[in-house]
Amino acid sequence: QGLQPKDANGKCDPYVKITLGKKTISDHENYVPCTLDPVFGKMFELTCSLPLEKDLRVMLYDHDMITKDEKIGETTIDLENRFLSKYGALCGLPRSYCVSGVNQWRDQLTPRQLLCRLCERRNLQKPVYEDDAVRFRGQRYTVADLEDKNISKRYLGPMKERLSLHILRKMGLVPEHLETRPLYSPFQPDIEQGRLTMWVDLFPKSLGPPGPPFNVTPRKAKKFFLRCIIWNTSDVILDDVSISGEKMSDIYVKGWLDGHEHHKQKTDVHYRSLGGEGNFNYRFLFPFHYLPAEQLCVVDKKEHFWSLDKSETKLVPKLTIQIWDNDKFSFDDYLGHLVMDLNHMLRPAKSPEKCTLQLLDQPADKLVSLFEQKTVKGWWPCACEQNGEKIVAGKVEMSLEIVTEQEQEERPAGLGRDEPNMNPHLEEPQRPETSFLWFSSPFKTLKFIVWRRFKWLIILFIILFFILLFLGVFLYSFPNYAAMKMVGPFGQAKSKD
């Protein structure tokens, strides 16, 4: 951890190299790219002859594609000093004696054998073993003194061995522990180049083969899918004004997981919402990799498009939901958002009336884990800042469900309302007839926007138009008609005939 950067991007690509006498092990192929805090999770096994080969050197190198690999730092361990230590530094004492499981006993000798050897070296009287107790140096140790009561009994060994281990841990011997060793470079011997967490076990060949090594391989992230169904919205801020002067919003919802911003998803648009209501029935589908033991998401991505290797980042699984107002001739308007940690998630409200800002201030004991509960449905508030105060920008009705990769194959579900549209099946949203894009539907625009709002003005205009048209025709025709009546040229011609 805390390694000194060696590359131009402020990171390094470290790997481990070990030397013991004339033996060298290089783990060059398994370098960890683009990090200053690598996790190697490697176990190396070597043989040596003491005191001829006593110095164990553990080095970290920075991998480079073109130039020579550069040493980051190293640490040296005197194996002879540990082998001859009176504190039993060959293999640290664990807290429990397990004959199976992940904490299986590694030492070549059992706790009873170790305790007898210790008594011989320190000239102590050997312990006396009874049925359920051990007497040692004037004290009687029973089951009540053991520290392994929380461990499953199927992994634990015999009672006498467990009591012997309990006595050994009180004798000042080295316990099982991790070492954090500073790394130094020969070019800058006074400046620490980082720290290395490790441990060393020594097993003399004369005592026989050791127990199985502890597995330190890093956990592999499991693939999960987050299914987020946006059902409805309510009380969304009306951010626009229609051509008829009404307040409205063209609502859509956008969502993504932290670290997966490149995989943002959004619903279709509910046009012309006059009351802040929106209907969607739209499914988001977010694949991600998750470490259940650490409760973190693992994201592998390249820092730059020219990067050769992907760097690994661990993030808290957070879901971001935003409400937006769609605009065709300008940038869309952001209305409000909601951010939830899937491990400590807000409990939803059962109805939009109960969905208030108080839901955002729930105590920690009321938060739920979606990974434990698997599925949650309800209403959540999306907030925004207005004049320095937090207000409700809208309320979203959602269903959240976590499924494994196997469950996704057994119960598939498509994005949006695409096939396979199941688990559950999503119907087309039942939106009002007024929900449409005005310039793409001129007839609907006239019917639902212009006519509804200006109906009486249009009728009055038509009446006035016909009145004015009649008056115009009358005024145009009346003088000619009156002159014909007064002169009567056709009447005189008929009388002469």
Short mmCIF file of C-alpha atoms in Angstrom, two decimals:
data_model
loop_
_atom_site.label_atom_id
_atom_site.label_comp_id
_atom_site.label_asym_id
_atom_site.label_seq_id
_atom_site.Cartn_x
_atom_site.Cartn_y
_atom_site.Cartn_z
CA GLN A 1 0.00 0.00 0.00
CA GLY A 2 1.07 3.61 -0.60
CA LEU A 3 3.63 2.76 -3.27
CA GLN A 4 5.62 5.53 -4.91
CA PRO A 5 4.37 6.21 -8.49
CA LYS A 6 6.71 5.23 -11.29
CA ASP A 7 4.63 5.93 -14.41
CA ALA A 8 3.59 9.18 -16.07
CA ASN A 9 -0.05 8.66 -15.01
CA GLY A 10 0.89 8.81 -11.34
CA LYS A 11 0.47 5.04 -10.88
CA CYS A 12 2.63 1.94 -11.30
CA ASP A 13 2.23 -1.67 -12.44
CA PRO A 14 3.78 -3.60 -9.53
CA TYR A 15 4.70 -7.27 -9.31
CA VAL A 16 6.57 -9.39 -6.76
CA LYS A 17 10.09 -10.76 -7.04
CA ILE A 18 11.66 -12.93 -4.31
CA THR A 19 15.28 -14.05 -3.83
CA LEU A 20 16.62 -16.49 -1.24
CA GLY A 21 20.25 -17.38 -1.69
CA LYS A 22 20.66 -18.28 -5.35
CA LYS A 23 16.97 -18.96 -5.86
CA THR A 24 14.78 -16.31 -7.51
CA ILE A 25 11.02 -16.27 -8.12
CA SER A 26 9.54 -13.57 -10.34
CA ASP A 27 5.79 -13.10 -10.66
CA HIS A 28 6.18 -10.75 -13.62
CA GLU A 29 3.26 -12.21 -15.57
CA ASN A 30 0.81 -11.38 -12.78
CA TYR A 31 1.55 -7.68 -12.42
CA VAL A 32 -1.29 -5.51 -11.13
CA PRO A 33 -1.91 -2.61 -13.54
CA CYS A 34 -2.47 1.05 -12.72
CA THR A 35 -2.49 1.07 -8.93
CA LEU A 36 -0.56 2.23 -5.89
CA ASP A 37 -2.32 -0.21 -3.54
CA PRO A 38 -2.06 -3.63 -5.23
CA VAL A 39 -3.51 -6.85 -3.82
CA PHE A 40 -1.33 -9.78 -4.90
CA GLY A 41 -2.78 -12.64 -2.87
CA LYS A 42 0.12 -14.99 -3.69
CA MET A 43 1.84 -17.75 -1.73
CA PHE A 44 5.45 -18.62 -2.61
CA GLU A 45 7.23 -21.72 -1.29
CA LEU A 46 11.02 -22.02 -1.24
CA THR A 47 13.63 -24.30 0.35
CA CYS A 48 16.85 -23.10 1.92
CA SER A 49 19.76 -24.18 4.12
CA LEU A 50 20.40 -22.17 7.24
CA PRO A 51 22.58 -20.28 7.96
CA LEU A 52 23.97 -20.29 4.39
CA GLU A 53 20.79 -18.89 2.87
CA LYS A 54 19.28 -16.78 5.60
CA ASP A 55 18.29 -13.48 3.94
CA LEU A 56 14.88 -13.48 2.30
CA ARG A 57 14.51 -10.47 0.01
CA VAL A 58 11.03 -9.49 -1.12
CA MET A 59 11.09 -6.87 -3.88
CA LEU A 60 8.44 -4.99 -5.82
CA TYR A 61 9.11 -3.97 -9.42
CA ASP A 62 7.20 -1.70 -11.79
CA HIS A 63 6.32 -3.41 -15.07
CA ASP A 64 7.12 -1.44 -18.24
CA MET A 65 6.38 -2.45 -21.83
CA ILE A 66 9.38 -0.83 -23.50
CA THR A 67 11.95 0.20 -20.92
CA LYS A 68 13.56 -1.95 -18.24
CA ASP A 69 11.42 -2.72 -15.20
CA GLU A 70 12.20 -0.34 -12.34
CA LYS A 71 12.53 -1.45 -8.73
CA ILE A 72 10.01 0.18 -6.44
CA GLY A 73 11.41 -1.06 -3.15
CA GLU A 74 12.44 -4.11 -1.13
CA THR A 75 12.48 -5.55 2.37
CA THR A 76 14.86 -8.13 3.85
CA ILE A 77 13.96 -10.78 6.46
CA ASP A 78 16.58 -12.65 8.50
CA LEU A 79 15.26 -16.23 8.55
CA GLU A 80 18.02 -17.49 10.87
CA ASN A 81 17.04 -14.98 13.51
CA ARG A 82 13.46 -16.23 13.40
CA PHE A 83 14.49 -19.87 13.38
CA LEU A 84 16.58 -19.46 16.55
CA SER A 85 14.11 -17.17 18.34
CA LYS A 86 12.99 -18.35 21.78
CA TYR A 87 9.53 -16.92 21.09
CA GLY A 88 8.62 -19.60 18.56
CA ALA A 89 8.66 -17.41 15.45
CA LEU A 90 8.56 -20.32 12.99
CA CYS A 91 4.78 -20.38 12.62
CA GLY A 92 2.50 -18.03 14.52
CA LEU A 93 0.00 -19.48 16.98
CA PRO A 94 -3.62 -19.20 15.78
CA ARG A 95 -6.50 -18.54 18.14
CA SER A 96 -8.11 -21.93 17.60
CA TYR A 97 -7.08 -25.49 16.81
CA CYS A 98 -9.04 -26.50 13.71
CA VAL A 99 -8.55 -29.82 11.93
CA SER A 100 -10.59 -28.72 8.90
CA GLY A 101 -11.98 -25.60 7.28
CA VAL A 102 -10.21 -22.47 6.12
CA ASN A 103 -8.27 -22.10 9.41
CA GLN A 104 -6.86 -25.61 9.43
CA TRP A 105 -3.76 -26.11 11.59
CA ARG A 106 -0.57 -25.46 9.56
CA ASP A 107 2.24 -26.26 11.99
CA GLN A 108 4.07 -29.57 11.78
CA LEU A 109 3.60 -30.24 15.49
CA THR A 110 0.32 -30.34 17.39
CA PRO A 111 -0.25 -27.95 20.32
CA ARG A 112 0.49 -30.75 22.82
CA GLN A 113 3.82 -31.48 21.13
CA LEU A 114 4.69 -27.77 20.99
CA LEU A 115 3.87 -27.38 24.68
CA CYS A 116 6.06 -30.37 25.64
CA ARG A 117 8.99 -29.00 23.57
CA LEU A 118 8.59 -25.61 25.22
CA CYS A 119 8.66 -27.17 28.69
CA GLU A 120 11.87 -29.02 27.80
CA ARG A 121 13.58 -25.87 26.50
CA ARG A 122 12.55 -23.75 29.49
CA ASN A 123 12.98 -26.49 32.09
CA LEU A 124 9.34 -26.37 33.10
CA GLN A 125 7.25 -29.17 34.52
CA LYS A 126 5.18 -30.82 31.80
CA PRO A 127 1.40 -30.41 31.89
CA VAL A 128 -0.88 -33.03 33.35
CA TYR A 129 -3.84 -33.95 31.17
CA GLU A 130 -7.17 -34.92 32.69
CA ASP A 131 -10.43 -35.83 30.95
CA ASP A 132 -11.78 -32.29 30.54
CA ALA A 133 -8.94 -30.19 31.92
CA VAL A 134 -5.19 -29.56 31.89
CA ARG A 135 -3.05 -28.76 34.96
CA PHE A 136 0.00 -26.62 34.25
CA ARG A 137 2.18 -24.61 36.63
CA GLY A 138 -0.36 -24.77 39.44
CA GLN A 139 -3.38 -23.76 37.36
CA ARG A 140 -6.26 -25.83 36.06
CA TYR A 141 -7.56 -24.98 32.57
CA THR A 142 -11.04 -26.09 31.47
CA VAL A 143 -13.44 -25.53 28.59
CA ALA A 144 -14.62 -22.29 30.18
CA ASP A 145 -11.18 -20.74 29.58
CA LEU A 146 -11.18 -21.33 25.81
CA GLU A 147 -11.46 -18.48 23.30
CA ASP A 148 -12.88 -20.52 20.40
CA LYS A 149 -16.50 -20.75 21.56
CA ASN A 150 -17.80 -18.90 18.50
CA ILE A 151 -16.25 -21.38 16.05
CA SER A 152 -18.27 -24.31 14.73
CA LYS A 153 -17.46 -27.52 16.62
CA ARG A 154 -17.20 -29.53 13.42
CA TYR A 155 -13.93 -27.71 12.61
CA LEU A 156 -12.37 -27.91 16.09
CA GLY A 157 -9.95 -30.61 17.17
CA PRO A 158 -9.71 -32.59 20.43
CA MET A 159 -10.22 -30.78 23.71
CA LYS A 160 -6.70 -31.51 25.03
CA GLU A 161 -5.13 -29.93 21.93
CA ARG A 162 -7.34 -26.86 22.27
CA LEU A 163 -6.42 -26.45 25.94
CA SER A 164 -2.73 -26.88 25.10
CA LEU A 165 -3.02 -24.12 22.48
CA HIS A 166 -4.70 -21.89 25.06
CA ILE A 167 -1.75 -22.40 27.42
CA LEU A 168 0.78 -21.73 24.63
CA ARG A 169 -0.86 -18.41 23.83
CA LYS A 170 -0.24 -17.35 27.45
CA MET A 171 3.48 -18.19 27.29
CA GLY A 172 4.55 -15.12 25.32
CA LEU A 173 5.03 -16.90 21.99
CA VAL A 174 4.54 -15.19 18.64
CA PRO A 175 0.82 -15.23 17.70
CA GLU A 176 -0.49 -15.61 14.21
CA HIS A 177 -0.30 -12.12 12.69
CA LEU A 178 0.29 -10.07 9.57
CA GLU A 179 3.49 -8.08 9.14
CA THR A 180 3.45 -4.63 7.59
CA ARG A 181 6.98 -4.03 6.39
CA PRO A 182 8.34 -0.78 4.91
CA LEU A 183 9.91 -0.89 1.46
CA TYR A 184 13.14 0.94 0.67
CA SER A 185 15.00 1.57 -2.57
CA PRO A 186 18.80 1.42 -2.80
CA PHE A 187 18.71 4.71 -4.73
CA GLN A 188 16.81 6.48 -1.93
CA PRO A 189 17.63 4.43 1.17
CA ASP A 190 16.19 6.96 3.64
CA ILE A 191 12.81 7.41 1.94
CA GLU A 192 10.05 4.85 2.41
CA GLN A 193 8.68 3.67 -0.94
CA GLY A 194 5.54 2.07 0.44
CA ARG A 195 4.50 -0.80 2.71
CA LEU A 196 4.04 -4.51 2.16
CA THR A 197 1.61 -6.67 4.17
CA MET A 198 2.74 -10.30 4.39
CA TRP A 199 3.78 -13.13 6.69
CA VAL A 200 6.42 -15.88 6.69
CA ASP A 201 6.13 -19.44 7.99
CA LEU A 202 9.23 -21.60 8.55
CA PHE A 203 8.97 -25.42 8.57
CA PRO A 204 12.07 -27.52 9.38
CA LYS A 205 12.22 -30.56 7.09
CA SER A 206 13.22 -32.78 10.01
CA LEU A 207 9.72 -32.41 11.50
CA GLY A 208 7.89 -33.69 8.44
CA PRO A 209 5.54 -32.01 5.97
CA PRO A 210 3.55 -28.95 7.14
CA GLY A 211 -0.19 -28.55 7.07
CA PRO A 212 -2.06 -27.08 4.09
CA PRO A 213 -1.25 -23.42 3.39
CA PHE A 214 -3.79 -20.71 4.08
CA ASN A 215 -5.57 -19.60 0.93
CA VAL A 216 -4.82 -15.90 0.35
CA THR A 217 -6.08 -15.77 -3.23
CA PRO A 218 -8.17 -12.60 -3.68
CA ARG A 219 -11.88 -13.17 -3.81
CA LYS A 220 -13.40 -13.08 -7.27
CA ALA A 221 -16.33 -10.77 -7.76
CA LYS A 222 -19.66 -12.40 -8.62
CA LYS A 223 -21.85 -11.08 -11.39
CA PHE A 224 -25.23 -9.72 -10.40
CA PHE A 225 -28.03 -7.90 -12.19
CA LEU A 226 -30.05 -5.03 -10.78
CA ARG A 227 -33.55 -4.87 -12.24
CA CYS A 228 -35.08 -1.44 -11.72
CA ILE A 229 -38.63 -0.97 -13.00
CA ILE A 230 -39.87 2.62 -13.21
CA TRP A 231 -43.64 2.44 -12.86
CA ASN A 232 -44.88 5.99 -12.30
CA THR A 233 -43.93 9.46 -11.18
CA SER A 234 -45.97 11.94 -9.18
CA ASP A 235 -45.77 15.60 -8.14
CA VAL A 236 -42.95 16.35 -10.58
CA ILE A 237 -42.00 20.01 -10.92
CA LEU A 238 -43.70 21.62 -13.95
CA ASP A 239 -40.72 23.28 -15.57
CA ASP A 240 -42.06 24.32 -19.00
CA VAL A 241 -44.90 26.39 -20.42
CA SER A 242 -46.80 25.04 -23.42
CA ILE A 243 -47.65 27.06 -26.52
CA SER A 244 -51.10 27.54 -25.01
CA GLY A 245 -49.64 29.00 -21.77
CA GLU A 246 -50.16 25.93 -19.53
CA LYS A 247 -47.50 24.74 -17.07
CA MET A 248 -46.23 21.27 -18.00
CA SER A 249 -43.23 18.96 -18.13
CA ASP A 250 -42.07 16.35 -20.61
CA ILE A 251 -40.92 13.83 -17.99
CA TYR A 252 -38.42 11.02 -18.27
CA VAL A 253 -36.29 9.15 -15.69
CA LYS A 254 -32.59 8.37 -15.94
CA GLY A 255 -30.57 5.92 -13.83
CA TRP A 256 -27.14 4.32 -13.40
CA LEU A 257 -24.85 2.60 -10.90
CA ASP A 258 -21.73 4.30 -9.56
CA GLY A 259 -18.73 3.35 -11.66
CA HIS A 260 -21.00 2.50 -14.61
CA GLU A 261 -21.74 6.05 -15.76
CA HIS A 262 -21.03 4.93 -19.33
CA HIS A 263 -24.03 2.60 -19.03
CA LYS A 264 -26.70 5.17 -18.16
CA GLN A 265 -30.26 4.22 -19.07
CA LYS A 266 -33.38 6.33 -19.43
CA THR A 267 -37.07 5.76 -19.98
CA ASP A 268 -39.18 7.01 -22.85
CA VAL A 269 -40.77 10.46 -22.46
CA HIS A 270 -44.15 11.16 -20.94
CA TYR A 271 -45.07 14.30 -22.90
CA ARG A 272 -47.23 17.15 -21.65
CA SER A 273 -47.67 16.14 -18.02
CA LEU A 274 -49.92 18.87 -16.65
CA GLY A 275 -50.07 17.60 -13.06
CA GLY A 276 -46.62 16.08 -12.55
CA GLU A 277 -47.82 12.53 -13.15
CA GLY A 278 -45.91 10.21 -15.46
CA ASN A 279 -46.53 6.62 -16.55
CA PHE A 280 -43.64 4.52 -17.83
CA ASN A 281 -43.65 0.75 -17.08
CA TYR A 282 -40.00 0.73 -18.11
CA ARG A 283 -37.27 -1.66 -16.94
CA PHE A 284 -33.63 -0.72 -16.33
CA LEU A 285 -31.17 -3.62 -16.34
CA PHE A 286 -27.76 -3.01 -14.75
CA PRO A 287 -25.13 -5.79 -14.77
CA PHE A 288 -22.34 -5.40 -12.19
CA HIS A 289 -19.69 -7.40 -10.33
CA TYR A 290 -19.94 -7.54 -6.55
CA LEU A 291 -17.90 -8.85 -3.62
CA PRO A 292 -20.42 -10.01 -0.96
CA ALA A 293 -17.79 -10.32 1.79
CA GLU A 294 -16.55 -6.75 1.29
CA GLN A 295 -19.92 -5.35 0.16
CA LEU A 296 -18.24 -3.52 -2.70
CA CYS A 297 -18.63 -3.41 -6.46
CA VAL A 298 -15.62 -4.13 -8.66
CA VAL A 299 -15.24 -1.98 -11.77
CA ASP A 300 -12.61 -2.77 -14.40
CA LYS A 301 -12.06 -0.03 -16.94
CA LYS A 302 -9.32 1.73 -18.84
CA GLU A 303 -8.36 5.15 -17.54
CA HIS A 304 -7.73 6.39 -21.10
CA PHE A 305 -8.54 5.02 -24.51
CA TRP A 306 -4.82 4.51 -25.16
CA SER A 307 -4.31 2.54 -21.92
CA LEU A 308 -3.21 -1.06 -22.44
CA ASP A 309 -4.54 -2.49 -19.18
CA LYS A 310 -7.70 -2.05 -17.21
CA SER A 311 -7.46 -0.78 -13.67
CA GLU A 312 -9.61 -2.26 -10.92
CA THR A 313 -11.65 0.00 -8.66
CA LYS A 314 -13.82 -0.98 -5.70
CA LEU A 315 -16.88 1.15 -5.09
CA VAL A 316 -19.92 1.18 -2.82
CA PRO A 317 -22.95 -0.10 -4.82
CA LYS A 318 -24.96 3.11 -5.21
CA LEU A 319 -27.94 3.62 -7.51
CA THR A 320 -28.64 7.10 -8.86
CA ILE A 321 -32.12 7.99 -10.13
CA GLN A 322 -32.79 11.37 -11.76
CA ILE A 323 -35.92 13.07 -13.12
CA TRP A 324 -35.50 15.20 -16.23
CA ASP A 325 -37.64 17.47 -18.40
CA ASN A 326 -37.19 16.75 -22.11
CA ASP A 327 -36.54 19.65 -24.51
CA LYS A 328 -36.24 19.30 -28.29
CA PHE A 329 -34.57 22.61 -29.16
CA SER A 330 -32.37 23.07 -26.08
CA PHE A 331 -30.62 21.07 -23.39
CA ASP A 332 -32.84 18.90 -21.19
CA ASP A 333 -33.65 20.37 -17.78
CA TYR A 334 -32.56 18.52 -14.64
CA LEU A 335 -35.33 18.41 -12.02
CA GLY A 336 -34.18 16.23 -9.10
CA HIS A 337 -32.32 13.10 -8.05
CA LEU A 338 -32.13 10.25 -5.55
CA VAL A 339 -28.98 8.32 -4.52
CA MET A 340 -29.27 5.04 -2.60
CA ASP A 341 -26.66 2.65 -1.20
CA LEU A 342 -27.98 -0.81 -2.04
CA ASN A 343 -26.50 -2.18 1.19
CA HIS A 344 -28.14 0.52 3.34
CA MET A 345 -31.21 1.46 1.38
CA LEU A 346 -34.05 3.78 2.30
CA ARG A 347 -37.37 2.12 3.04
CA PRO A 348 -39.94 3.29 0.49
CA ALA A 349 -43.38 4.75 1.10
CA LYS A 350 -46.47 2.78 0.13
CA SER A 351 -48.22 5.72 -1.53
CA PRO A 352 -47.19 9.06 -3.06
CA GLU A 353 -49.02 10.94 -0.30
CA LYS A 354 -46.68 9.44 2.34
CA CYS A 355 -43.58 10.00 0.20
CA THR A 356 -41.92 13.08 1.73
CA LEU A 357 -38.42 14.40 2.39
CA GLN A 358 -38.52 12.72 5.82
CA LEU A 359 -37.80 9.42 4.06
CA LEU A 360 -34.31 10.72 3.27
CA ASP A 361 -33.52 11.08 7.01
CA GLN A 362 -34.25 7.53 8.14
CA PRO A 363 -32.13 6.22 11.06
CA ALA A 364 -29.54 3.55 10.33
CA ASP A 365 -31.52 0.78 12.03
CA LYS A 366 -34.40 1.23 9.56
CA LEU A 367 -32.26 0.93 6.44
CA VAL A 368 -32.45 -2.33 4.50
CA SER A 369 -30.02 -4.28 2.33
CA LEU A 370 -31.30 -5.11 -1.13
CA PHE A 371 -28.84 -8.03 -1.28
CA GLU A 372 -30.61 -9.58 1.72
CA GLN A 373 -34.18 -8.56 0.92
CA LYS A 374 -33.79 -9.30 -2.82
CA THR A 375 -36.73 -7.15 -3.95
CA VAL A 376 -38.31 -3.86 -2.84
CA LYS A 377 -41.19 -1.82 -4.29
CA GLY A 378 -42.58 1.57 -3.35
CA TRP A 379 -42.30 5.33 -3.69
CA TRP A 380 -39.09 7.33 -3.20
CA PRO A 381 -38.67 11.13 -3.24
CA CYS A 382 -36.27 12.90 -5.61
CA ALA A 383 -34.93 16.13 -4.16
CA CYS A 384 -33.35 19.30 -5.51
CA GLU A 385 -32.11 22.65 -4.17
CA GLN A 386 -34.28 25.74 -4.59
CA ASN A 387 -33.31 29.04 -2.99
CA GLY A 388 -30.94 27.19 -0.67
CA GLU A 389 -33.61 24.77 0.56
CA LYS A 390 -34.17 21.13 -0.28
CA ILE A 391 -37.55 20.46 -1.88
CA VAL A 392 -39.29 17.48 -3.45
CA ALA A 393 -38.72 17.64 -7.21
CA GLY A 394 -40.84 14.55 -7.83
CA LYS A 395 -41.74 11.12 -6.55
CA VAL A 396 -40.84 7.87 -8.30
CA GLU A 397 -42.55 4.52 -7.96
CA MET A 398 -39.97 1.77 -8.52
CA SER A 399 -39.36 -1.93 -8.11
CA LEU A 400 -35.78 -2.96 -7.30
CA GLU A 401 -34.61 -6.56 -7.55
CA ILE A 402 -31.18 -8.17 -7.28
CA VAL A 403 -30.63 -11.42 -9.20
CA THR A 404 -27.56 -13.56 -9.75
CA GLU A 405 -26.22 -14.47 -13.18
CA GLN A 406 -27.85 -17.90 -12.93
CA GLU A 407 -31.21 -16.42 -11.93
CA GLN A 408 -30.97 -14.01 -14.86
CA GLU A 409 -30.65 -16.98 -17.22
CA GLU A 410 -33.48 -18.91 -15.53
CA ARG A 411 -35.84 -15.92 -15.27
CA PRO A 412 -34.79 -13.58 -18.08
CA ALA A 413 -36.00 -10.01 -18.44
CA GLY A 414 -35.39 -7.53 -21.25
CA LEU A 415 -34.48 -3.87 -21.22
CA GLY A 416 -37.41 -1.47 -21.27
CA ARG A 417 -40.40 -3.35 -22.68
CA ASP A 418 -38.27 -5.33 -25.14
CA GLU A 419 -38.29 -9.09 -25.35
CA PRO A 420 -38.02 -11.15 -23.28
CA ASN A 421 -40.67 -8.97 -21.64
CA MET A 422 -41.29 -11.08 -18.55
CA ASN A 423 -40.60 -11.37 -14.82
CA PRO A 424 -42.79 -9.34 -14.75
CA HIS A 425 -44.46 -8.58 -18.08
CA LEU A 426 -44.68 -4.82 -18.65
CA GLU A 427 -47.72 -3.41 -20.46
CA GLU A 428 -47.67 -0.24 -22.51
CA PRO A 429 -48.20 2.74 -20.18
CA GLN A 430 -51.75 4.10 -20.05
CA ARG A 431 -51.06 7.74 -20.79
CA PRO A 432 -53.70 10.43 -21.45
CA GLU A 433 -54.47 11.48 -25.01
CA THR A 434 -52.78 14.79 -24.35
CA SER A 435 -49.38 13.05 -23.95
CA PHE A 436 -47.71 13.57 -27.34
CA LEU A 437 -45.01 15.66 -29.00
CA TRP A 438 -46.84 18.72 -30.29
CA PHE A 439 -44.94 19.42 -33.54
CA SER A 440 -45.02 15.76 -34.64
CA SER A 441 -48.85 15.58 -34.43
CA PRO A 442 -50.47 18.74 -35.88
CA PHE A 443 -54.00 17.33 -35.74
CA LYS A 444 -53.65 16.36 -32.07
CA THR A 445 -52.11 19.72 -31.36
CA LEU A 446 -55.18 21.46 -32.78
CA LYS A 447 -57.56 19.08 -31.04
CA PHE A 448 -56.06 18.82 -27.55
CA ILE A 449 -54.10 22.05 -27.16
CA VAL A 450 -55.53 24.82 -29.32
CA TRP A 451 -59.20 23.77 -29.35
CA ARG A 452 -59.44 22.88 -25.61
CA ARG A 453 -57.94 26.13 -24.44
CA PHE A 454 -59.24 28.57 -27.09
CA LYS A 455 -62.52 26.89 -28.04
CA TRP A 456 -64.79 29.88 -27.30
CA LEU A 457 -62.38 32.33 -28.83
CA ILE A 458 -62.29 30.23 -32.01
CA ILE A 459 -66.12 30.02 -32.14
CA LEU A 460 -66.39 33.77 -31.53
CA PHE A 461 -63.80 34.40 -34.23
CA ILE A 462 -65.73 32.25 -36.73
CA ILE A 463 -69.02 34.06 -35.92
CA LEU A 464 -67.37 37.44 -36.23
CA PHE A 465 -65.71 36.34 -39.46
CA PHE A 466 -69.05 35.40 -41.05
CA ILE A 467 -70.67 38.58 -39.78
CA LEU A 468 -67.90 40.70 -41.22
CA LEU A 469 -67.98 38.67 -44.43
CA PHE A 470 -71.75 39.26 -44.73
CA LEU A 471 -71.32 42.97 -44.05
CA GLY A 472 -68.54 43.17 -46.61
CA VAL A 473 -70.60 41.48 -49.28
CA PHE A 474 -73.60 43.62 -48.40
CA LEU A 475 -71.63 46.86 -48.55
CA TYR A 476 -70.06 45.78 -51.80
CA SER A 477 -73.34 44.83 -53.50
CA PHE A 478 -75.80 47.36 -52.06
CA PRO A 479 -74.78 50.51 -54.06
CA ASN A 480 -75.04 48.71 -57.39
CA TYR A 481 -78.37 47.18 -56.43
CA ALA A 482 -79.74 50.54 -55.26
CA ALA A 483 -78.65 52.30 -58.49
CA MET A 484 -80.29 49.66 -60.63
CA LYS A 485 -83.53 50.11 -58.73
CA MET A 486 -83.46 53.86 -59.03
CA VAL A 487 -82.60 54.09 -62.75
CA GLY A 488 -84.30 50.90 -63.89
CA PRO A 489 -82.75 50.72 -67.43
CA PHE A 490 -84.17 47.33 -68.16
CA GLY A 491 -87.65 48.47 -67.15
CA GLN A 492 -87.75 51.31 -69.87
CA ALA A 493 -86.56 48.96 -72.60
CA LYS A 494 -89.39 46.54 -71.86
CA SER A 495 -92.04 49.33 -72.01
CA LYS A 496 -90.88 50.48 -75.48
CA ASP A 497 -91.01 46.97 -76.76
#
